[in-house]
């Protein structure tokens, strides 16, 4: 069994992007809007800023108070949309309850939507891209394989299923209403879980020799703080059990998370190149 090292693959991708950025006429610039003081969101924004720094991009974080109005937030997005020095815009989710996430995210211009969320976006959703890239760089053949994606969320499960289908896999999707999910997951050569429920995927749901990709992240401690050594996130897969029968498996943390950040940076560099 091989544990797929998402951080190592991310670093290879960032290293390649650094060379690409050096040859661009412009500095790729990403604006991240962070609303409120969600600790997990702040940690994700830090990871994106660090990755930007590594490739020679500029990352500008716009911190807004949690009581920001819809109009104020939309004005800022419009301003960033018009600013030709900004190539990519991210609205860090979740937003406070009084703001409709879909409505707000949709205000980002499709050519600046490096998250790949806006209808008509020029980019693929970063997590799905990260999963496919991670499989390819780990030597996993996707074409012709049976893939099962658990979860059909807009950010992770659904786009991952779409991308795997485009890559030539036969894809089945399992969700909260699926009866006998194990019957379906056991057919998977490639099993992806994107739910957010610890220990949802147990060994009896996995075909021996399958490749298992764990997208789910759940804070183990309610007061999740990346900088706190006691804090931790966990995935959907019962790692100890499943790693005994999988051929390859991603850990959490250190699997898909770093790949999502790498894919975002790939989208940012593509955006910068297209806009110049
Ligand atoms: P979401 O929109 O809430 O979707 C969750 C999905 O899980 C839904 O489709 C739901 O089914 C399904 N589900 C719930 N309980 C289930 C069960 N018992 N069996 C099978 N399916 C079940 O979440 P999301 O935004 O897609 O994110 C999913 C997870 O991925 C979260 O843990 C999130 O933190 C993580 N994530 C990680 C990264 C990363 O970079 N590592 C990036 C993005 C997201 P229904 O549709 O039937 O309700």
mmCIF file of C-alpha atoms and ligand atoms in Angstrom:
data_model
loop_
_atom_site.group_PDB
_atom_site.id
_atom_site.type_symbol
_atom_site.label_atom_id
_atom_site.label_comp_id
_atom_site.label_asym_id
_atom_site.label_seq_id
_atom_site.Cartn_x
_atom_site.Cartn_y
_atom_site.Cartn_z
ATOM 1 C CA UNK A 1 0.000 0.000 0.000
ATOM 2 C CA UNK A 2 1.232 3.475 -0.892
ATOM 3 C CA UNK A 3 0.275 6.635 0.963
ATOM 4 C CA UNK A 4 -0.049 9.385 -1.647
ATOM 5 C CA UNK A 5 1.855 12.469 -0.520
ATOM 6 C CA UNK A 6 -0.241 15.457 -1.629
ATOM 7 C CA UNK A 7 2.237 17.951 -0.182
ATOM 8 C CA UNK A 8 5.102 16.541 -2.232
ATOM 9 C CA UNK A 9 3.057 16.646 -5.451
ATOM 10 C CA UNK A 10 1.881 20.180 -4.607
ATOM 11 C CA UNK A 11 5.485 21.290 -4.171
ATOM 12 C CA UNK A 12 6.432 19.850 -7.582
ATOM 13 C CA UNK A 13 3.528 21.733 -9.198
ATOM 14 C CA UNK A 14 4.416 24.986 -7.432
ATOM 15 C CA UNK A 15 8.044 24.623 -8.490
ATOM 16 C CA UNK A 16 6.965 24.300 -12.156
ATOM 17 C CA UNK A 17 4.613 27.264 -11.798
ATOM 18 C CA UNK A 18 7.428 29.382 -10.375
ATOM 19 C CA UNK A 19 9.362 28.881 -13.624
ATOM 20 C CA UNK A 20 6.275 29.779 -15.648
ATOM 21 C CA UNK A 21 5.671 32.941 -13.620
ATOM 22 C CA UNK A 22 9.281 34.028 -14.166
ATOM 23 C CA UNK A 23 8.611 33.982 -17.905
ATOM 24 C CA UNK A 24 5.352 35.977 -17.726
ATOM 25 C CA UNK A 25 5.255 39.695 -18.522
ATOM 26 C CA UNK A 26 3.024 40.302 -15.513
ATOM 27 C CA UNK A 27 2.907 39.260 -11.847
ATOM 28 C CA UNK A 28 -0.122 36.990 -11.348
ATOM 29 C CA UNK A 29 -2.233 38.676 -8.706
ATOM 30 C CA UNK A 30 -4.932 37.050 -6.609
ATOM 31 C CA UNK A 31 -7.431 38.873 -4.395
ATOM 32 C CA UNK A 32 -9.001 36.842 -1.581
ATOM 33 C CA UNK A 33 -12.029 38.234 0.225
ATOM 34 C CA UNK A 34 -12.258 36.926 3.781
ATOM 35 C CA UNK A 35 -15.410 37.852 5.677
ATOM 36 C CA UNK A 36 -15.440 37.482 9.470
ATOM 37 C CA UNK A 37 -13.109 35.672 11.820
ATOM 38 C CA UNK A 38 -13.626 31.981 10.953
ATOM 39 C CA UNK A 39 -10.371 30.363 12.113
ATOM 40 C CA UNK A 40 -10.456 27.516 9.577
ATOM 41 C CA UNK A 41 -11.056 29.991 6.728
ATOM 42 C CA UNK A 42 -8.174 32.158 7.920
ATOM 43 C CA UNK A 43 -5.934 29.066 7.911
ATOM 44 C CA UNK A 44 -6.953 28.177 4.335
ATOM 45 C CA UNK A 45 -6.289 31.775 3.251
ATOM 46 C CA UNK A 46 -2.818 31.582 4.815
ATOM 47 C CA UNK A 47 -2.091 28.402 2.842
ATOM 48 C CA UNK A 48 -3.157 30.108 -0.398
ATOM 49 C CA UNK A 49 -1.032 33.180 0.401
ATOM 50 C CA UNK A 50 2.004 30.995 1.110
ATOM 51 C CA UNK A 51 1.554 29.067 -2.132
ATOM 52 C CA UNK A 52 1.248 32.370 -4.024
ATOM 53 C CA UNK A 53 4.464 33.578 -2.420
ATOM 54 C CA UNK A 54 6.244 30.360 -3.471
ATOM 55 C CA UNK A 55 5.418 30.812 -7.166
ATOM 56 C CA UNK A 56 6.151 34.556 -7.231
ATOM 57 C CA UNK A 57 2.509 35.652 -7.406
ATOM 58 C CA UNK A 58 0.995 38.471 -5.395
ATOM 59 C CA UNK A 59 -1.853 37.642 -3.016
ATOM 60 C CA UNK A 60 -3.955 40.462 -1.582
ATOM 61 C CA UNK A 61 -6.273 39.563 1.298
ATOM 62 C CA UNK A 62 -9.279 41.812 1.837
ATOM 63 C CA UNK A 63 -10.511 41.302 5.411
ATOM 64 C CA UNK A 64 -14.104 42.363 5.988
ATOM 65 C CA UNK A 65 -16.137 42.391 9.199
ATOM 66 C CA UNK A 66 -18.764 39.671 9.591
ATOM 67 C CA UNK A 67 -21.550 42.267 9.536
ATOM 68 C CA UNK A 68 -20.546 43.602 6.088
ATOM 69 C CA UNK A 69 -23.628 44.332 3.951
ATOM 70 C CA UNK A 70 -24.388 42.596 0.664
ATOM 71 C CA UNK A 71 -24.006 45.948 -1.152
ATOM 72 C CA UNK A 72 -20.598 46.680 0.367
ATOM 73 C CA UNK A 73 -19.344 43.214 -0.506
ATOM 74 C CA UNK A 74 -20.685 43.400 -4.059
ATOM 75 C CA UNK A 75 -19.122 46.842 -4.517
ATOM 76 C CA UNK A 76 -15.748 45.410 -3.546
ATOM 77 C CA UNK A 77 -16.161 42.485 -5.979
ATOM 78 C CA UNK A 78 -17.125 44.904 -8.782
ATOM 79 C CA UNK A 79 -14.090 47.046 -8.016
ATOM 80 C CA UNK A 80 -11.800 43.966 -8.162
ATOM 81 C CA UNK A 81 -13.518 42.807 -11.377
ATOM 82 C CA UNK A 82 -12.653 46.163 -12.992
ATOM 83 C CA UNK A 83 -9.091 46.281 -11.668
ATOM 84 C CA UNK A 84 -6.882 45.065 -14.528
ATOM 85 C CA UNK A 85 -3.985 44.356 -12.150
ATOM 86 C CA UNK A 86 -6.072 41.619 -10.431
ATOM 87 C CA UNK A 87 -6.195 38.327 -12.359
ATOM 88 C CA UNK A 88 -8.039 36.074 -9.921
ATOM 89 C CA UNK A 89 -10.660 36.596 -7.200
ATOM 90 C CA UNK A 90 -11.629 34.176 -4.430
ATOM 91 C CA UNK A 91 -14.529 34.648 -2.022
ATOM 92 C CA UNK A 92 -13.450 32.461 0.888
ATOM 93 C CA UNK A 93 -16.421 30.348 2.002
ATOM 94 C CA UNK A 94 -18.369 29.983 4.231
ATOM 95 C CA UNK A 95 -19.920 33.457 4.348
ATOM 96 C CA UNK A 96 -21.963 34.657 7.344
ATOM 97 C CA UNK A 97 -25.619 33.598 7.228
ATOM 98 C CA UNK A 98 -27.040 36.951 6.072
ATOM 99 C CA UNK A 99 -25.093 36.645 2.782
ATOM 100 C CA UNK A 100 -26.208 34.240 0.034
ATOM 101 C CA UNK A 101 -23.009 32.430 -1.006
ATOM 102 C CA UNK A 102 -24.131 31.530 -4.513
ATOM 103 C CA UNK A 103 -25.468 35.014 -5.255
ATOM 104 C CA UNK A 104 -22.256 36.651 -4.010
ATOM 105 C CA UNK A 105 -19.856 34.200 -5.684
ATOM 106 C CA UNK A 106 -21.678 34.659 -8.999
ATOM 107 C CA UNK A 107 -20.636 38.327 -9.068
ATOM 108 C CA UNK A 108 -17.023 37.350 -9.819
ATOM 109 C CA UNK A 109 -16.209 37.667 -13.528
ATOM 110 C CA UNK A 110 -15.888 34.197 -15.154
ATOM 111 C CA UNK A 111 -12.364 35.049 -16.375
ATOM 112 C CA UNK A 112 -11.268 35.898 -12.807
ATOM 113 C CA UNK A 113 -13.102 32.993 -11.124
ATOM 114 C CA UNK A 114 -10.046 30.854 -10.353
ATOM 115 C CA UNK A 115 -12.160 28.776 -7.921
ATOM 116 C CA UNK A 116 -14.244 27.602 -10.888
ATOM 117 C CA UNK A 117 -17.596 28.163 -9.138
ATOM 118 C CA UNK A 118 -19.311 30.789 -11.327
ATOM 119 C CA UNK A 119 -21.594 29.584 -14.153
ATOM 120 C CA UNK A 120 -19.621 29.999 -17.370
ATOM 121 C CA UNK A 121 -16.329 30.106 -15.442
ATOM 122 C CA UNK A 122 -13.188 29.795 -17.533
ATOM 123 C CA UNK A 123 -11.784 27.398 -14.905
ATOM 124 C CA UNK A 124 -12.440 23.938 -13.511
ATOM 125 C CA UNK A 125 -13.175 23.708 -9.775
ATOM 126 C CA UNK A 126 -9.838 23.502 -8.000
ATOM 127 C CA UNK A 127 -10.595 20.498 -5.761
ATOM 128 C CA UNK A 128 -11.700 18.346 -8.694
ATOM 129 C CA UNK A 129 -8.604 19.406 -10.651
ATOM 130 C CA UNK A 130 -6.477 18.583 -7.612
ATOM 131 C CA UNK A 131 -7.954 15.073 -7.298
ATOM 132 C CA UNK A 132 -7.381 14.261 -10.981
ATOM 133 C CA UNK A 133 -3.850 15.694 -10.971
ATOM 134 C CA UNK A 134 -3.019 13.751 -7.807
ATOM 135 C CA UNK A 135 -4.199 10.496 -9.416
ATOM 136 C CA UNK A 136 -2.283 11.136 -12.644
ATOM 137 C CA UNK A 137 0.934 12.091 -10.886
ATOM 138 C CA UNK A 138 0.646 8.995 -8.697
ATOM 139 C CA UNK A 139 0.569 6.800 -11.794
ATOM 140 C CA UNK A 140 -3.128 5.894 -11.535
ATOM 141 C CA UNK A 141 -4.806 5.179 -14.868
ATOM 142 C CA UNK A 142 -8.282 6.816 -14.888
ATOM 143 C CA UNK A 143 -9.528 5.922 -18.370
ATOM 144 C CA UNK A 144 -11.746 2.844 -18.422
ATOM 145 C CA UNK A 145 -11.777 2.476 -14.632
ATOM 146 C CA UNK A 146 -14.810 2.229 -12.351
ATOM 147 C CA UNK A 147 -14.845 5.340 -10.197
ATOM 148 C CA UNK A 148 -17.296 6.000 -7.384
ATOM 149 C CA UNK A 149 -17.641 9.450 -5.840
ATOM 150 C CA UNK A 150 -19.353 9.650 -2.450
ATOM 151 C CA UNK A 151 -20.966 13.101 -2.075
ATOM 152 C CA UNK A 152 -22.455 15.357 -4.729
ATOM 153 C CA UNK A 153 -21.746 18.799 -3.254
ATOM 154 C CA UNK A 154 -21.203 21.716 -5.619
ATOM 155 C CA UNK A 155 -17.653 22.421 -4.401
ATOM 156 C CA UNK A 156 -16.161 18.926 -4.218
ATOM 157 C CA UNK A 157 -18.167 15.800 -5.111
ATOM 158 C CA UNK A 158 -20.121 16.904 -8.172
ATOM 159 C CA UNK A 159 -17.242 18.553 -10.090
ATOM 160 C CA UNK A 160 -14.919 15.654 -9.215
ATOM 161 C CA UNK A 161 -17.414 13.158 -10.676
ATOM 162 C CA UNK A 162 -17.695 15.300 -13.824
ATOM 163 C CA UNK A 163 -13.951 15.566 -14.293
ATOM 164 C CA UNK A 164 -13.350 11.849 -13.741
ATOM 165 C CA UNK A 165 -16.051 11.136 -16.345
ATOM 166 C CA UNK A 166 -14.291 13.489 -18.784
ATOM 167 C CA UNK A 167 -11.061 11.626 -18.125
ATOM 168 C CA UNK A 168 -12.765 8.437 -19.330
ATOM 169 C CA UNK A 169 -13.779 6.709 -16.085
ATOM 170 C CA UNK A 170 -17.190 5.082 -15.592
ATOM 171 C CA UNK A 171 -18.487 7.122 -12.685
ATOM 172 C CA UNK A 172 -21.211 6.391 -10.145
ATOM 173 C CA UNK A 173 -22.218 8.843 -7.447
ATOM 174 C CA UNK A 174 -23.321 7.903 -3.937
ATOM 175 C CA UNK A 175 -25.166 10.441 -1.752
ATOM 176 C CA UNK A 176 -27.094 10.672 1.488
ATOM 177 C CA UNK A 177 -30.188 8.988 0.042
ATOM 178 C CA UNK A 178 -28.370 6.100 -1.648
ATOM 179 C CA UNK A 179 -29.526 2.705 -0.411
ATOM 180 C CA UNK A 180 -26.833 0.113 0.255
ATOM 181 C CA UNK A 181 -23.913 2.438 -0.592
ATOM 182 C CA UNK A 182 -21.373 -0.339 0.102
ATOM 183 C CA UNK A 183 -22.724 -2.355 -2.845
ATOM 184 C CA UNK A 184 -21.740 0.522 -5.128
ATOM 185 C CA UNK A 185 -18.505 1.617 -3.456
ATOM 186 C CA UNK A 186 -17.207 -1.972 -3.508
ATOM 187 C CA UNK A 187 -17.192 -1.853 -7.321
ATOM 188 C CA UNK A 188 -14.822 1.114 -7.387
ATOM 189 C CA UNK A 189 -11.282 0.890 -8.728
ATOM 190 C CA UNK A 190 -11.041 4.544 -7.707
ATOM 191 C CA UNK A 191 -13.086 5.573 -4.670
ATOM 192 C CA UNK A 192 -13.371 9.278 -3.832
ATOM 193 C CA UNK A 193 -15.145 10.456 -0.701
ATOM 194 C CA UNK A 194 -16.240 14.104 -0.445
ATOM 195 C CA UNK A 195 -18.745 14.259 2.392
ATOM 196 C CA UNK A 196 -17.307 15.595 5.656
ATOM 197 C CA UNK A 197 -18.207 12.683 7.979
ATOM 198 C CA UNK A 198 -15.345 10.975 9.835
ATOM 199 C CA UNK A 199 -15.136 7.176 9.450
ATOM 200 C CA UNK A 200 -17.937 7.088 6.852
ATOM 201 C CA UNK A 201 -15.837 4.873 4.571
ATOM 202 C CA UNK A 202 -14.992 1.607 6.278
ATOM 203 C CA UNK A 203 -12.972 -1.343 4.974
ATOM 204 C CA UNK A 204 -16.077 -3.379 4.107
ATOM 205 C CA UNK A 205 -17.025 -0.670 1.568
ATOM 206 C CA UNK A 206 -13.735 -0.867 -0.331
ATOM 207 C CA UNK A 207 -12.619 -3.297 -3.018
ATOM 208 C CA UNK A 208 -9.193 -4.800 -2.213
ATOM 209 C CA UNK A 209 -6.565 -2.983 -4.275
ATOM 210 C CA UNK A 210 -8.702 0.132 -4.861
ATOM 211 C CA UNK A 211 -7.236 3.631 -4.945
ATOM 212 C CA UNK A 212 -8.913 5.675 -2.197
ATOM 213 C CA UNK A 213 -8.996 9.484 -2.293
ATOM 214 C CA UNK A 214 -10.274 11.263 0.807
ATOM 215 C CA UNK A 215 -11.516 14.788 0.079
ATOM 216 C CA UNK A 216 -13.506 15.221 3.291
ATOM 217 C CA UNK A 217 -12.237 17.453 6.045
ATOM 218 C CA UNK A 218 -13.789 17.699 9.486
ATOM 219 C CA UNK A 219 -12.226 19.630 12.353
ATOM 220 C CA UNK A 220 -11.572 17.188 15.169
ATOM 221 C CA UNK A 221 -11.671 19.887 17.805
ATOM 222 C CA UNK A 222 -14.511 22.379 17.686
ATOM 223 C CA UNK A 223 -12.103 25.242 18.250
ATOM 224 C CA UNK A 224 -10.120 24.297 15.117
ATOM 225 C CA UNK A 225 -7.020 26.397 14.769
ATOM 226 C CA UNK A 226 -4.263 25.483 12.379
ATOM 227 C CA UNK A 227 -1.607 27.053 14.559
ATOM 228 C CA UNK A 228 -2.695 25.133 17.624
ATOM 229 C CA UNK A 229 -0.661 21.890 17.779
ATOM 230 C CA UNK A 230 -3.590 20.151 19.458
ATOM 231 C CA UNK A 231 -5.970 20.948 16.651
ATOM 232 C CA UNK A 232 -6.509 18.490 13.817
ATOM 233 C CA UNK A 233 -8.653 17.782 10.830
ATOM 234 C CA UNK A 234 -9.767 14.331 9.787
ATOM 235 C CA UNK A 235 -11.136 12.856 6.572
ATOM 236 C CA UNK A 236 -14.111 10.624 5.689
ATOM 237 C CA UNK A 237 -12.104 7.406 5.479
ATOM 238 C CA UNK A 238 -11.287 5.097 8.373
ATOM 239 C CA UNK A 239 -7.618 5.325 7.442
ATOM 240 C CA UNK A 240 -6.271 2.580 9.720
ATOM 241 C CA UNK A 241 -8.726 -0.019 8.405
ATOM 242 C CA UNK A 242 -8.881 1.024 4.768
ATOM 243 C CA UNK A 243 -5.129 1.457 4.313
ATOM 244 C CA UNK A 244 -4.811 -2.310 4.919
ATOM 245 C CA UNK A 245 -6.732 -3.144 1.748
ATOM 246 C CA UNK A 246 -6.268 -0.147 -0.585
ATOM 247 C CA UNK A 247 -3.414 -0.107 -3.106
ATOM 248 C CA UNK A 248 -2.997 3.664 -2.708
ATOM 249 C CA UNK A 249 -4.633 6.063 -0.278
ATOM 250 C CA UNK A 250 -4.513 9.787 0.493
ATOM 251 C CA UNK A 251 -4.089 10.935 4.100
ATOM 252 C CA UNK A 252 -5.924 13.839 5.777
ATOM 253 C CA UNK A 253 -4.263 16.225 6.267
ATOM 254 C CA UNK A 254 -1.610 16.103 3.523
ATOM 255 C CA UNK A 255 -3.613 14.610 0.630
ATOM 256 C CA UNK A 256 -6.202 16.500 -1.391
ATOM 257 C CA UNK A 257 -6.024 19.784 0.581
ATOM 258 C CA UNK A 258 -2.553 20.804 -0.697
ATOM 259 C CA UNK A 259 -3.593 19.737 -4.229
ATOM 260 C CA UNK A 260 -6.586 22.096 -4.141
ATOM 261 C CA UNK A 261 -4.222 24.966 -3.385
ATOM 262 C CA UNK A 262 -1.867 23.883 -6.181
ATOM 263 C CA UNK A 263 -4.773 23.751 -8.659
ATOM 264 C CA UNK A 264 -5.850 27.239 -7.620
ATOM 265 C CA UNK A 265 -2.368 28.504 -8.385
ATOM 266 C CA UNK A 266 -2.473 26.755 -11.778
ATOM 267 C CA UNK A 267 -5.751 28.558 -12.513
ATOM 268 C CA UNK A 268 -4.278 31.871 -11.362
ATOM 269 C CA UNK A 269 -1.284 31.587 -13.679
ATOM 270 C CA UNK A 270 -3.585 30.634 -16.583
ATOM 271 C CA UNK A 271 -5.777 33.657 -15.771
ATOM 272 C CA UNK A 272 -2.780 36.006 -15.679
ATOM 273 C CA UNK A 273 -1.518 34.678 -19.002
ATOM 274 C CA UNK A 274 -4.958 35.033 -20.635
ATOM 275 C CA UNK A 275 -5.519 38.567 -19.388
ATOM 276 C CA UNK A 276 -2.244 39.945 -20.715
HETATM 277 P P1 LIG B 1 -21.596 19.567 0.790
HETATM 278 O O1 LIG B 1 -21.980 20.512 -0.284
HETATM 279 O O2 LIG B 1 -22.185 19.705 2.142
HETATM 280 O O3 LIG B 1 -21.880 18.091 0.245
HETATM 281 C C1 LIG B 1 -21.826 16.975 1.050
HETATM 282 C C2 LIG B 1 -22.331 15.783 0.269
HETATM 283 O O4 LIG B 1 -22.241 14.634 1.092
HETATM 284 C C3 LIG B 1 -23.801 15.896 -0.158
HETATM 285 O O5 LIG B 1 -23.915 15.580 -1.526
HETATM 286 C C4 LIG B 1 -24.512 14.852 0.708
HETATM 287 O O6 LIG B 1 -25.579 14.190 0.061
HETATM 288 C C5 LIG B 1 -23.410 13.856 0.930
HETATM 289 N N1 LIG B 1 -23.640 13.039 2.121
HETATM 290 C C6 LIG B 1 -24.002 13.419 3.368
HETATM 291 N N2 LIG B 1 -24.098 12.359 4.185
HETATM 292 C C7 LIG B 1 -23.800 11.269 3.430
HETATM 293 C C8 LIG B 1 -23.735 9.890 3.703
HETATM 294 N N3 LIG B 1 -23.981 9.388 4.916
HETATM 295 N N4 LIG B 1 -23.394 9.066 2.678
HETATM 296 C C9 LIG B 1 -23.129 9.521 1.447
HETATM 297 N N5 LIG B 1 -23.168 10.850 1.132
HETATM 298 C C10 LIG B 1 -23.516 11.697 2.112
HETATM 299 O O7 LIG B 1 -20.027 19.574 1.008
HETATM 300 P P2 LIG B 1 -18.829 19.988 0.009
HETATM 301 O O8 LIG B 1 -18.645 21.443 0.002
HETATM 302 O O9 LIG B 1 -18.996 19.267 -1.291
HETATM 303 O O10 LIG B 1 -17.589 19.370 0.815
HETATM 304 C C11 LIG B 1 -17.537 18.001 1.141
HETATM 305 C C12 LIG B 1 -16.355 17.743 2.064
HETATM 306 O O11 LIG B 1 -15.164 18.028 1.347
HETATM 307 C C13 LIG B 1 -16.296 18.616 3.310
HETATM 308 O O12 LIG B 1 -15.746 17.877 4.374
HETATM 309 C C14 LIG B 1 -15.358 19.737 2.924
HETATM 310 O O13 LIG B 1 -14.711 20.312 4.047
HETATM 311 C C15 LIG B 1 -14.388 18.955 2.079
HETATM 312 N N6 LIG B 1 -13.610 19.756 1.123
HETATM 313 C C16 LIG B 1 -12.284 19.581 1.124
HETATM 314 C C17 LIG B 1 -11.514 20.256 0.221
HETATM 315 C C18 LIG B 1 -10.042 20.031 0.216
HETATM 316 O O14 LIG B 1 -9.332 20.771 -0.434
HETATM 317 N N7 LIG B 1 -9.555 18.987 0.873
HETATM 318 C C19 LIG B 1 -12.081 21.149 -0.675
HETATM 319 C C20 LIG B 1 -13.455 21.299 -0.663
HETATM 320 C C21 LIG B 1 -14.221 20.597 0.234
HETATM 321 P P3 LIG B 1 -26.931 14.929 -0.399
HETATM 322 O O15 LIG B 1 -26.583 15.661 -1.664
HETATM 323 O O16 LIG B 1 -27.883 13.814 -0.623
HETATM 324 O O17 LIG B 1 -27.322 15.854 0.722
#
